[in-house]
mmCIF file of C-alpha atoms and ligand atoms in Angstrom:
data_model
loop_
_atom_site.group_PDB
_atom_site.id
_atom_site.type_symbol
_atom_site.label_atom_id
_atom_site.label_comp_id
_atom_site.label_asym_id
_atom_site.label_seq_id
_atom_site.Cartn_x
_atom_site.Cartn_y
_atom_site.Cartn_z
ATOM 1 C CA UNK A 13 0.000 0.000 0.000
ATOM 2 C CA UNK A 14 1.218 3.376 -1.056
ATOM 3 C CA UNK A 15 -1.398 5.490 1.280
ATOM 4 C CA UNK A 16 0.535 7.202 4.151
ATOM 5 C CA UNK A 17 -1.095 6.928 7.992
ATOM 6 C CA UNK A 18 -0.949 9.844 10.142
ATOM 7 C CA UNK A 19 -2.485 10.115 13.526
ATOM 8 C CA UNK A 20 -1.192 12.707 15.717
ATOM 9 C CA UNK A 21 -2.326 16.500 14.613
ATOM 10 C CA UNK A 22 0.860 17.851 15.062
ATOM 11 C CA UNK A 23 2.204 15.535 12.454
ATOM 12 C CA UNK A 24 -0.807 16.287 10.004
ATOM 13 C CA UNK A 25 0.133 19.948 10.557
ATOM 14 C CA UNK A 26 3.747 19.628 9.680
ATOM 15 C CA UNK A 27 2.880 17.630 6.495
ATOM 16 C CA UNK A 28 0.305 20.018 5.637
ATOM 17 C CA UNK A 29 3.375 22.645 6.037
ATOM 18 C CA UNK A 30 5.227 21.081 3.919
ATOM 19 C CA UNK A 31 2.875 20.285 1.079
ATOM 20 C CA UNK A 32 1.681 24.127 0.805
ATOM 21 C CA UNK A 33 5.683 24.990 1.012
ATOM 22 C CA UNK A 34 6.524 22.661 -1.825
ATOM 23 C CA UNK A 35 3.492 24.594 -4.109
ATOM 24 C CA UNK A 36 1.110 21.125 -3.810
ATOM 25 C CA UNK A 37 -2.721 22.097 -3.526
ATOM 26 C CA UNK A 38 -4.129 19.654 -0.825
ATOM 27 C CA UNK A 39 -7.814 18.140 -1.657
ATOM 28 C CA UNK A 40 -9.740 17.169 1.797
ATOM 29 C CA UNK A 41 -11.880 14.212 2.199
ATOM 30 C CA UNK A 42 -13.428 14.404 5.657
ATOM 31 C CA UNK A 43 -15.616 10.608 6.490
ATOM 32 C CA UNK A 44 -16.338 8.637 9.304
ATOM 33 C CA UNK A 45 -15.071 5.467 7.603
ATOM 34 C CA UNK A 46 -16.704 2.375 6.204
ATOM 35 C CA UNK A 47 -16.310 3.437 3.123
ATOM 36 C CA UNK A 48 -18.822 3.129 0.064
ATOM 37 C CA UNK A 49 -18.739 3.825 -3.796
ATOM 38 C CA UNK A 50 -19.969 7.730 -2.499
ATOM 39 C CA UNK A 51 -16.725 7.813 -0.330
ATOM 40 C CA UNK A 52 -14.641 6.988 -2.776
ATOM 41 C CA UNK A 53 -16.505 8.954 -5.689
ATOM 42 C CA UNK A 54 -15.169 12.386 -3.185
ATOM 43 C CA UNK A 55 -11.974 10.823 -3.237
ATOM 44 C CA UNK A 56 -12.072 10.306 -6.978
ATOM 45 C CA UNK A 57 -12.998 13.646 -7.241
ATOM 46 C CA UNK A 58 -10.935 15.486 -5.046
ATOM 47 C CA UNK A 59 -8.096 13.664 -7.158
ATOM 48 C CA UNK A 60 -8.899 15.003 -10.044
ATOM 49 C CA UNK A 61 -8.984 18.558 -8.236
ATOM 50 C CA UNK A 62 -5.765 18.654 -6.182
ATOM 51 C CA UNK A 63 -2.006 17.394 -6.334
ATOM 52 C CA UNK A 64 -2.602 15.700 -2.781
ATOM 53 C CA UNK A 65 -4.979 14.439 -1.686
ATOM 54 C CA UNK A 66 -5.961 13.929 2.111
ATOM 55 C CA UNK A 67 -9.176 11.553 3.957
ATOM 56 C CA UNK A 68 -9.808 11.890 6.834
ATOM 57 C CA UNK A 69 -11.494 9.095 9.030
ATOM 58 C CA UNK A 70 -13.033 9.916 12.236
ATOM 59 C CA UNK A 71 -15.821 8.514 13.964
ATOM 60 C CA UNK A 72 -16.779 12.179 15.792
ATOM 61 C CA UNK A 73 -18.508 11.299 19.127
ATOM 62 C CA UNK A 74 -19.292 15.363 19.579
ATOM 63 C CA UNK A 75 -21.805 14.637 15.926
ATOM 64 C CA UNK A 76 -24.039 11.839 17.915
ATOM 65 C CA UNK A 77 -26.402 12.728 20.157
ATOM 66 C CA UNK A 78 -27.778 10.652 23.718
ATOM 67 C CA UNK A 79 -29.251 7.410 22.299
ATOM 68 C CA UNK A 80 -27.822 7.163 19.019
ATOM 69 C CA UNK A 81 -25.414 5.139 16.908
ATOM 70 C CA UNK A 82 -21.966 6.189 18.209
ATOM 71 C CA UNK A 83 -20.859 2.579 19.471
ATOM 72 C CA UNK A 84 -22.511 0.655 16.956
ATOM 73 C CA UNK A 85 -21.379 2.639 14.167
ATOM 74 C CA UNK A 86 -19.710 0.089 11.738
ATOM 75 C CA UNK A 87 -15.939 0.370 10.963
ATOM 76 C CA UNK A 88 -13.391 -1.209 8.966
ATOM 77 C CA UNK A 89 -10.319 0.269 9.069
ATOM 78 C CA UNK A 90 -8.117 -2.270 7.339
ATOM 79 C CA UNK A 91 -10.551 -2.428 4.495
ATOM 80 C CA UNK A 92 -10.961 1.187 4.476
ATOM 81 C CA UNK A 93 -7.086 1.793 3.604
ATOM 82 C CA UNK A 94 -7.438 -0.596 1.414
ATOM 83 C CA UNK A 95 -9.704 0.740 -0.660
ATOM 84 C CA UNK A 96 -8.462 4.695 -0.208
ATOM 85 C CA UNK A 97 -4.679 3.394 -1.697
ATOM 86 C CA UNK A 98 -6.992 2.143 -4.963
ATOM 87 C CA UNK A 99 -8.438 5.063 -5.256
ATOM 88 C CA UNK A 100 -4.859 6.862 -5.034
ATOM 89 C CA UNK A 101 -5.530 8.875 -1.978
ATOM 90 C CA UNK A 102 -2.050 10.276 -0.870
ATOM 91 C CA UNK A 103 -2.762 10.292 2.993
ATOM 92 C CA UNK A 104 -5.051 9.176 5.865
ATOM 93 C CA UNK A 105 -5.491 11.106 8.645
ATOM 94 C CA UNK A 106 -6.695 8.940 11.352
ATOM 95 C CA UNK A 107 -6.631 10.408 15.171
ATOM 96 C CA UNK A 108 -8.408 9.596 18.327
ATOM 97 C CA UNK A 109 -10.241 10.642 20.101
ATOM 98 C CA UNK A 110 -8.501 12.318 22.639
ATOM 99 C CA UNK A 111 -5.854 13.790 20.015
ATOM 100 C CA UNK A 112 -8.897 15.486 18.656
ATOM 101 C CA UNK A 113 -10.576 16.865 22.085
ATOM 102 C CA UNK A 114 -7.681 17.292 24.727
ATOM 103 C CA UNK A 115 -9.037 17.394 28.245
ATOM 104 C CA UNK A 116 -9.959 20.704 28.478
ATOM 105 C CA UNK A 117 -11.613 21.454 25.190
ATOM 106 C CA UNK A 118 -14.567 23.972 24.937
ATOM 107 C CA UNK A 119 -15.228 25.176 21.934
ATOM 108 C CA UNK A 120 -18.104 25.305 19.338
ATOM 109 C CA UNK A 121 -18.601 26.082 15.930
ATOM 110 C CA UNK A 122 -22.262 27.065 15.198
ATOM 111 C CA UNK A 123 -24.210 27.853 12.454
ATOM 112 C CA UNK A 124 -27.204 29.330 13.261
ATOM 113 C CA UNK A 125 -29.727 29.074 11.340
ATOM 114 C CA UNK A 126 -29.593 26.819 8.569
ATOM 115 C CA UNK A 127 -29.079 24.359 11.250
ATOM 116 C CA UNK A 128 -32.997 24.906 13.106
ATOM 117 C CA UNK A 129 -34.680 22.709 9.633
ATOM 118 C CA UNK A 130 -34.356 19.600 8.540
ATOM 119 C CA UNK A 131 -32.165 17.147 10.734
ATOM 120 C CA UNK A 132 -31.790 19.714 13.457
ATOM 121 C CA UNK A 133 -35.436 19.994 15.801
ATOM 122 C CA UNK A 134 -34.454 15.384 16.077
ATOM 123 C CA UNK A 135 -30.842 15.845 16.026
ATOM 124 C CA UNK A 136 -29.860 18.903 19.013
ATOM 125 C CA UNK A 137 -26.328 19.478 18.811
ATOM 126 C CA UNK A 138 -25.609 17.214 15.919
ATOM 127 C CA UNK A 139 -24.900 20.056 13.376
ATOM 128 C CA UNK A 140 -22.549 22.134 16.200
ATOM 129 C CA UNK A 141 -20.722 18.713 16.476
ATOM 130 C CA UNK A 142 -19.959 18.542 12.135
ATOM 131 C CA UNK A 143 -19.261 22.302 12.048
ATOM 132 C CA UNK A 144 -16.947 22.096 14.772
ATOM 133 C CA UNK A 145 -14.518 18.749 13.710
ATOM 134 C CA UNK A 146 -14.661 19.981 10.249
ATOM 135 C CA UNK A 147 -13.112 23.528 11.550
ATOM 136 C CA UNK A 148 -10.592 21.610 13.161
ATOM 137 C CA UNK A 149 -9.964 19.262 10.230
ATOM 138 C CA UNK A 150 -9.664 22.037 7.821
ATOM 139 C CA UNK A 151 -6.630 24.061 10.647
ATOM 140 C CA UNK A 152 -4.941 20.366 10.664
ATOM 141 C CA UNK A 153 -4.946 19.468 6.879
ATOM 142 C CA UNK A 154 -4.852 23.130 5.440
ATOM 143 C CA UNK A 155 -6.918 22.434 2.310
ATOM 144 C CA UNK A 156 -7.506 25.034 -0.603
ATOM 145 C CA UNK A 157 -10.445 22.052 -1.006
ATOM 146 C CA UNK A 158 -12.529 20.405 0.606
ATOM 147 C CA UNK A 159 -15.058 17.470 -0.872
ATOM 148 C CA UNK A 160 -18.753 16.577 0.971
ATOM 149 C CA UNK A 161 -21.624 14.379 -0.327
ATOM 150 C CA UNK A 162 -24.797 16.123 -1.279
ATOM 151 C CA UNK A 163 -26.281 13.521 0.250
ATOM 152 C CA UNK A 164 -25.887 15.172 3.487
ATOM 153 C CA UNK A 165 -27.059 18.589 2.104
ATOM 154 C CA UNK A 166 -27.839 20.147 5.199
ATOM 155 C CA UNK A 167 -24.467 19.454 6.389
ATOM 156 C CA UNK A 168 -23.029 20.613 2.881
ATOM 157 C CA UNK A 169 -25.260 23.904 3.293
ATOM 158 C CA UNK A 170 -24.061 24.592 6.961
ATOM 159 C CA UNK A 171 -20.353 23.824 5.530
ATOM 160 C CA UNK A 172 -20.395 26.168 3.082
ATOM 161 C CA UNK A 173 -22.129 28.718 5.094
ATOM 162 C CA UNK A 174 -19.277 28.837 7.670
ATOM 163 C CA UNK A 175 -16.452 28.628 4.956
ATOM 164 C CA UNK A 176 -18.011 31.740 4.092
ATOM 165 C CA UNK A 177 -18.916 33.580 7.361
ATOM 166 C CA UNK A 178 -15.484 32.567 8.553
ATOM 167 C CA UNK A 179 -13.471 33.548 5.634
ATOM 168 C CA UNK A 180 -12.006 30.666 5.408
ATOM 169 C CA UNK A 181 -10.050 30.188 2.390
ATOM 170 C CA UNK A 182 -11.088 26.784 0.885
ATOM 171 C CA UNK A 183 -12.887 25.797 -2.120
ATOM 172 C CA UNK A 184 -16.369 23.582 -0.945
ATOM 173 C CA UNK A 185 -17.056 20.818 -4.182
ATOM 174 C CA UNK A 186 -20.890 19.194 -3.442
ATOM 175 C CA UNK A 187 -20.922 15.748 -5.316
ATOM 176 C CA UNK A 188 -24.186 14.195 -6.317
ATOM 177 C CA UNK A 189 -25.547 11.219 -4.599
ATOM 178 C CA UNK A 190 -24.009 8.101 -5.396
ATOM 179 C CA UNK A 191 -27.025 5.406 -5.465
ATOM 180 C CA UNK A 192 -27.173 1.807 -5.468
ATOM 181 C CA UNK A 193 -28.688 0.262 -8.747
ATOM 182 C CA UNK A 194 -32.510 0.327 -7.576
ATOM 183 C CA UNK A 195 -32.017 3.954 -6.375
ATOM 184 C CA UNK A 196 -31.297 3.389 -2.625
ATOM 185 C CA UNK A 197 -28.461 5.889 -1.684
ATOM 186 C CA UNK A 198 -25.350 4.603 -0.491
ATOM 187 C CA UNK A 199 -24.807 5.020 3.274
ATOM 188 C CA UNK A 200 -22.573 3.487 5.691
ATOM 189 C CA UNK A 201 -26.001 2.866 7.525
ATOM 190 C CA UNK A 202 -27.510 0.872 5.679
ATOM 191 C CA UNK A 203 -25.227 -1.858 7.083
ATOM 192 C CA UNK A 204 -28.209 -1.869 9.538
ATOM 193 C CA UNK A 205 -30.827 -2.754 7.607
ATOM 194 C CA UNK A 206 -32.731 -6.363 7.411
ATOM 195 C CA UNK A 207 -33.627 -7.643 3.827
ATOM 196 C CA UNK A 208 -36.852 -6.501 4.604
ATOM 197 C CA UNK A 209 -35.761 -3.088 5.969
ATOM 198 C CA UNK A 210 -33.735 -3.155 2.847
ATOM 199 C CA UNK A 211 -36.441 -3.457 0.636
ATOM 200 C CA UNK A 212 -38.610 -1.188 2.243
ATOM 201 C CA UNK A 213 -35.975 1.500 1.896
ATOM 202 C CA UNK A 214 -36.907 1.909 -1.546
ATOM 203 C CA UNK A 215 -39.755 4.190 -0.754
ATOM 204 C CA UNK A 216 -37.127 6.754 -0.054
ATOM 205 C CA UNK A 217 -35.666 7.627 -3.854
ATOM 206 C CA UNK A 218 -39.107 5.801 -4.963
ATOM 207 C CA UNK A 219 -41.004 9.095 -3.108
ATOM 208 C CA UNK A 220 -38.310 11.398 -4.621
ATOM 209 C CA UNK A 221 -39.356 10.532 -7.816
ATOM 210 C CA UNK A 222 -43.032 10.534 -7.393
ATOM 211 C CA UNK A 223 -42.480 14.260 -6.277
ATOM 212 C CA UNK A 224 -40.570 14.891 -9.357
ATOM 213 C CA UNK A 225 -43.395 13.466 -11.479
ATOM 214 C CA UNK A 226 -45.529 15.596 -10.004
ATOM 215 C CA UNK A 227 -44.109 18.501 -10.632
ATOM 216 C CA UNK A 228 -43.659 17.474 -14.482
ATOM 217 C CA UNK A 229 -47.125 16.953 -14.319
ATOM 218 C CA UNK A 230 -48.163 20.531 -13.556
ATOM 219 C CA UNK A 231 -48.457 20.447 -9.858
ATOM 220 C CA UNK A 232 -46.564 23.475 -7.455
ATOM 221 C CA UNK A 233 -48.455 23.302 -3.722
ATOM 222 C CA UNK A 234 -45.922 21.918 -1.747
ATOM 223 C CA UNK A 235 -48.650 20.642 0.781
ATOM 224 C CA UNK A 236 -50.204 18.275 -1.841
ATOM 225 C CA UNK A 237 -46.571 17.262 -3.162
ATOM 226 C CA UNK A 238 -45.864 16.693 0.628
ATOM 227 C CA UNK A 239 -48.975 14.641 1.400
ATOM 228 C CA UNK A 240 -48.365 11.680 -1.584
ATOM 229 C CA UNK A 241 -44.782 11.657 -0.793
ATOM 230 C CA UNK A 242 -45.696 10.651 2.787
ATOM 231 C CA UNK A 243 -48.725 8.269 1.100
ATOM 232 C CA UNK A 244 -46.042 6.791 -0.382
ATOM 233 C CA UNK A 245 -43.617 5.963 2.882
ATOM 234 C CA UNK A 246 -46.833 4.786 4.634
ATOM 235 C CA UNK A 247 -47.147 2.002 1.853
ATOM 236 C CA UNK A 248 -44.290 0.463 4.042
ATOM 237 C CA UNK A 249 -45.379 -0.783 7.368
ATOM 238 C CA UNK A 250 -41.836 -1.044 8.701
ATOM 239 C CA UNK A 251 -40.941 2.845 7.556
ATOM 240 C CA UNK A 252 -41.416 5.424 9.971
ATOM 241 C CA UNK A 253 -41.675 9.212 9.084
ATOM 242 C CA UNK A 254 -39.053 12.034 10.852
ATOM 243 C CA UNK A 255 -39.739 14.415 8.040
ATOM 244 C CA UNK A 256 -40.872 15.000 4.817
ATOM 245 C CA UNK A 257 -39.861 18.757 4.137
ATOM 246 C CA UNK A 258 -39.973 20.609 0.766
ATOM 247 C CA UNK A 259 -37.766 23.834 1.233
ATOM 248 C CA UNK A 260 -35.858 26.432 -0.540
ATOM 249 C CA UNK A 261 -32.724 24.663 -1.253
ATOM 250 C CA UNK A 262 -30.770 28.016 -0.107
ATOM 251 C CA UNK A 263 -32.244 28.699 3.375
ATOM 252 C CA UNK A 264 -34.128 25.469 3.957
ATOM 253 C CA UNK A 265 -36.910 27.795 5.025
ATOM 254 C CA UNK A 266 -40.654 25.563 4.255
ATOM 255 C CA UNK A 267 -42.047 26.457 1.238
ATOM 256 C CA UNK A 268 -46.065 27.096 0.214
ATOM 257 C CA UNK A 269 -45.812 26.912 -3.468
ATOM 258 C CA UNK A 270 -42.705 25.873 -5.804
ATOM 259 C CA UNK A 271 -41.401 28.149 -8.493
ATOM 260 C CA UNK A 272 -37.885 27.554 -9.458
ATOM 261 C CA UNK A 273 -36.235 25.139 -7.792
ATOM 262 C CA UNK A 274 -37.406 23.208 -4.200
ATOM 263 C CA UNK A 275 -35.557 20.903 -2.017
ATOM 264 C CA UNK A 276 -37.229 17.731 -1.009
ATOM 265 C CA UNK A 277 -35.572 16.414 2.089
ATOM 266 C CA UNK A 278 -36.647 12.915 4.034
ATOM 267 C CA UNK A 279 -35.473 11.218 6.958
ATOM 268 C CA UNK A 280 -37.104 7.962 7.535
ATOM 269 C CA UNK A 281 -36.521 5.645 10.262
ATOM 270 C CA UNK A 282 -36.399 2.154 9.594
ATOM 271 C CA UNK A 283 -35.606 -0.485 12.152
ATOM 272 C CA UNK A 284 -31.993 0.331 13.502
ATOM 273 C CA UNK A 285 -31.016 3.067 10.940
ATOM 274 C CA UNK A 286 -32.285 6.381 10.527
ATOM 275 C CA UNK A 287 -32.198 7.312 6.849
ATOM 276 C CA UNK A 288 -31.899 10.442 4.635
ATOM 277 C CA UNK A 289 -32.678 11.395 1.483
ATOM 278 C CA UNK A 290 -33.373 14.428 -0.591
ATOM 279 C CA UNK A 291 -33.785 15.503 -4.327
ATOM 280 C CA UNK A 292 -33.414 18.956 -5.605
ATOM 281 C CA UNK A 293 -36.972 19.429 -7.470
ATOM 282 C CA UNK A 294 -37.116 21.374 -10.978
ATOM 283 C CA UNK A 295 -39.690 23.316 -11.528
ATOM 284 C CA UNK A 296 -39.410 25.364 -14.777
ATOM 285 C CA UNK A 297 -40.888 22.862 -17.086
ATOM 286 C CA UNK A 298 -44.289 23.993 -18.368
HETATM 287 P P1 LIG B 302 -19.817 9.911 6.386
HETATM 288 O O1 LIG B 302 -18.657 8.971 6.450
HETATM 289 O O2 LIG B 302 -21.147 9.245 6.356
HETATM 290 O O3 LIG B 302 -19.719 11.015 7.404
HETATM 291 O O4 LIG B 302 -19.710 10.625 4.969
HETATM 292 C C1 LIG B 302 -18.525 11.250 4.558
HETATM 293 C C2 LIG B 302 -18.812 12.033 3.316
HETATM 294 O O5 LIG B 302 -19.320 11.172 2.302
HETATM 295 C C3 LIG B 302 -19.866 13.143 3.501
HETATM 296 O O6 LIG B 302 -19.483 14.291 2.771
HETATM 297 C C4 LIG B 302 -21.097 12.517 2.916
HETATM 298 O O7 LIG B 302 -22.041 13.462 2.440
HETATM 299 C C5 LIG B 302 -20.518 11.714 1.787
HETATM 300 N N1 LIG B 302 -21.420 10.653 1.353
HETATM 301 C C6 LIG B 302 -22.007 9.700 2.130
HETATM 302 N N2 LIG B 302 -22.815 8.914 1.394
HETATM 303 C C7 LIG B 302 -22.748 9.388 0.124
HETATM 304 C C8 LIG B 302 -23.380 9.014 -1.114
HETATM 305 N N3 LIG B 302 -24.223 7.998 -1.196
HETATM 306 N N4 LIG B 302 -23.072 9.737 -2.222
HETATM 307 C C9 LIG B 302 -22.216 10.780 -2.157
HETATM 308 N N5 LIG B 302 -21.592 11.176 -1.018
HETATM 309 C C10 LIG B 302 -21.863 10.498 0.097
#
């Protein structure tokens, strides 16, 4: 394997040094492991944008709330670095823990208010936690860029949003959903899913599409859009609702009636794992 392993953050820093002294650009990867064809699609991607190209893998305990998946969250280390070298990421920055919060540690990142929709009113604390680590991350691997799945597009919103309150000087690349073949998207969670669960998940990118067919079909109030596309969860028994929210895709603010463009953003629980999903919605055509 020709991917290099570096754990403490002073050692990350003094790379990072040295890479911006010797003129490389450094592409960022951050992930929390168990990598997927969408993790390595970022890494593919950040390739192609930068001379080196850095992942980091850290399962960040500050991102899970009371009650949720922080032990059980699946790992594979060996086969992640595996997969990374293929992929020809240069470095792997892998800390603990405690290398990441020292005793002591106190401070938050927080953006305000693109955080209150979506995930945020059943995650508390959850966004603070990503905004945070990825602060850090970004002072420890010095990127000029810095790759996230639109997958997570509240978390892609909120990222960008302090790159740009906090001048930060790094270039944010969004990267469509990578999906498996019958349309479920890729996530590390789905690990958790029974074949039925599995099967049921469908009604995620199934309801995505409904809405989009919809829309092609003349319709624009959000509350009727809204209404089948929780219809069409309901056809699954084992698929429980979070939210169904169709929003501006800028400000995630709810909207009334669609005009341009609309998010559609789910989060579905099913058995163990709690799911996500969204679609940006076009709305121009006639
Ligand atoms: P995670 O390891 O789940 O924290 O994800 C690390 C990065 O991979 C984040 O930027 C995610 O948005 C992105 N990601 C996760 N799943 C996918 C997917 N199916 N397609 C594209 N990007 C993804």
């Amino acid at each position: 394997m020709n991917v290099n392993i570096v754990q403490s953050v002073a050692g990350m820093q003094a790379l990072s040094e040295q890479l911006r002294l010797s003129g490389r650009s450094i592409g960022l990867v951050p992930t929390m492991g168990f990598f997927h064809e969408g993790h390595l699609e970022l890494m593919r991607v950040a390739r192609r944008h930068a001379d080196t190209v850095v992942v980091s893998l850290f399962v960040n305990p500050t991102q899970f709330g009371e009650g949720e998946d922080l032990e059980a969250y699946p790992r594979d280390m060996e086969g992640d670095l595996t997969k990374a070298d293929a992929v020809g990421v240069d470095h792997v920055f892998l800390p603990s823990a405690d290398e990441m919060y020292p005793k002591g540690f106190q401070t938050r990142v927080c953006v305000d208010r693109l955080t209150r929709f979506l995930c945020g009113p059943s995650r508390p604390g959850h966004f603070d936690g990503v905004t945070t680590v990825v602060a850090k991350l970004f002072h420890i691997t010095r990127p000029h860029l810095a790759v996230f799945g639109q997958k997570d597009y509240q978390q892609l919103a909120a990222i960008s949003r302090m790159v740009q309150d906090l001048s930060m000087d790094i270039q944010i690349i969004g990267v469509p959903t990578v999906r498996e073949p019958d349309g479920l998207a890729m996530s590390s969670r789905n690990s958790y899913l029974t074949p039925k669960e599995r099967e049921a998940a469908l009604c995620l990118s199934a309801s995505l599409g409904l809405a989009q067919d919809m829309i092609d079909a003349g319709e624009r109030n959000a509350a009727v859009i809204r209404d089948a596309v929780e219809q069409r969860i309901r056809r699954e028994p084992l698929a429980r609702i979070d939210y169904v929210n169709l929003c501006d895709p800028v400000t995630l603010e709810d909207l009334d009636t669609l005009e341009s463009e609309a998010l559609l953003a789910l989060a579905v629980n099913l058995g163990k794992a709690r799911l996500i999903d969204n679609r940006v919605l076009e709305c121009n055509s006639p």
